[in-house]
Amino acid sequence: DAKWQIFALIGFLEFWSELSTPNHKHYMRGGKPGDYPDFVSGKDGIPHPVPFNLYDPFKFSKNMSEETKARRLRAELNNGRLAQLGIFGFLCEQTIPG
């Protein structure tokens, strides 16, 4: 069932976000909220090799300037906020008569 696949993925991402590695601090210990550790294999990572990371899986941003990366991150955050507002609008439309 697709619903359980979504729940499993969300559960895995929640579990993964709680990990602390030498290169990634937990957000309660001075790390950045919403920042996930990279999928690295080895002693400090996961035992199974994963070919891609969550952000920039194909390494398109390795030649970008920091200014361009910051601008694109800001655009991505604004797109997420607009998507949340859109979903909220659909929920309000369902519950408010008229």
Tab-separated table of C-alpha atoms in Angstrom, residues 6-50:
chain	number	residue	atom	x	y	z
A	6	ILE	CA	5.099	7.170	2.561
A	7	PHE	CA	4.947	6.547	6.329
A	8	ALA	CA	8.050	4.344	6.136
A	9	LEU	CA	9.992	7.010	4.215
A	10	ILE	CA	8.956	9.737	6.660
A	11	GLY	CA	9.888	7.464	9.580
A	12	PHE	CA	13.286	6.750	8.053
A	13	LEU	CA	13.962	10.455	7.460
A	14	GLU	CA	12.967	11.263	11.050
A	15	PHE	CA	15.287	8.523	12.308
A	16	TRP	CA	18.089	9.721	10.035
A	17	SER	CA	17.694	13.355	11.114
A	18	GLU	CA	18.210	12.347	14.759
A	19	LEU	CA	21.679	10.904	14.071
A	20	SER	CA	24.844	12.734	15.001
A	21	THR	CA	28.023	12.101	13.062
A	22	PRO	CA	31.443	13.758	13.325
A	23	ASN	CA	30.529	15.979	10.347
A	24	HIS	CA	26.936	16.637	11.452
A	25	LYS	CA	25.792	17.950	14.833
A	26	HIS	CA	22.347	17.199	16.204
A	27	TYR	CA	20.137	20.296	16.199
A	28	MET	CA	19.817	20.177	20.008
A	29	ARG	CA	23.618	20.320	20.295
A	30	GLY	CA	24.263	23.329	18.091
A	31	GLY	CA	23.448	21.873	14.693
A	32	LYS	CA	21.164	23.379	12.067
A	33	PRO	CA	17.458	22.359	12.230
A	34	GLY	CA	16.288	20.553	9.103
A	35	ASP	CA	19.829	19.620	8.069
A	36	TYR	CA	20.131	15.902	7.382
A	37	PRO	CA	23.400	13.980	7.636
A	38	ASP	CA	24.834	12.839	4.327
A	39	PHE	CA	24.383	9.234	3.302
A	40	VAL	CA	27.984	8.143	3.775
A	41	SER	CA	28.922	4.525	4.242
A	42	GLY	CA	31.581	3.282	6.562
A	43	LYS	CA	32.288	3.433	10.278
A	44	ASP	CA	30.451	6.724	10.899
A	45	GLY	CA	27.708	6.238	8.318
A	46	ILE	CA	25.285	3.576	7.260
A	47	PRO	CA	26.530	0.070	6.543
A	48	HIS	CA	25.013	-0.072	3.057
A	49	PRO	CA	26.433	2.218	0.330
A	50	VAL	CA	23.895	4.740	-0.993
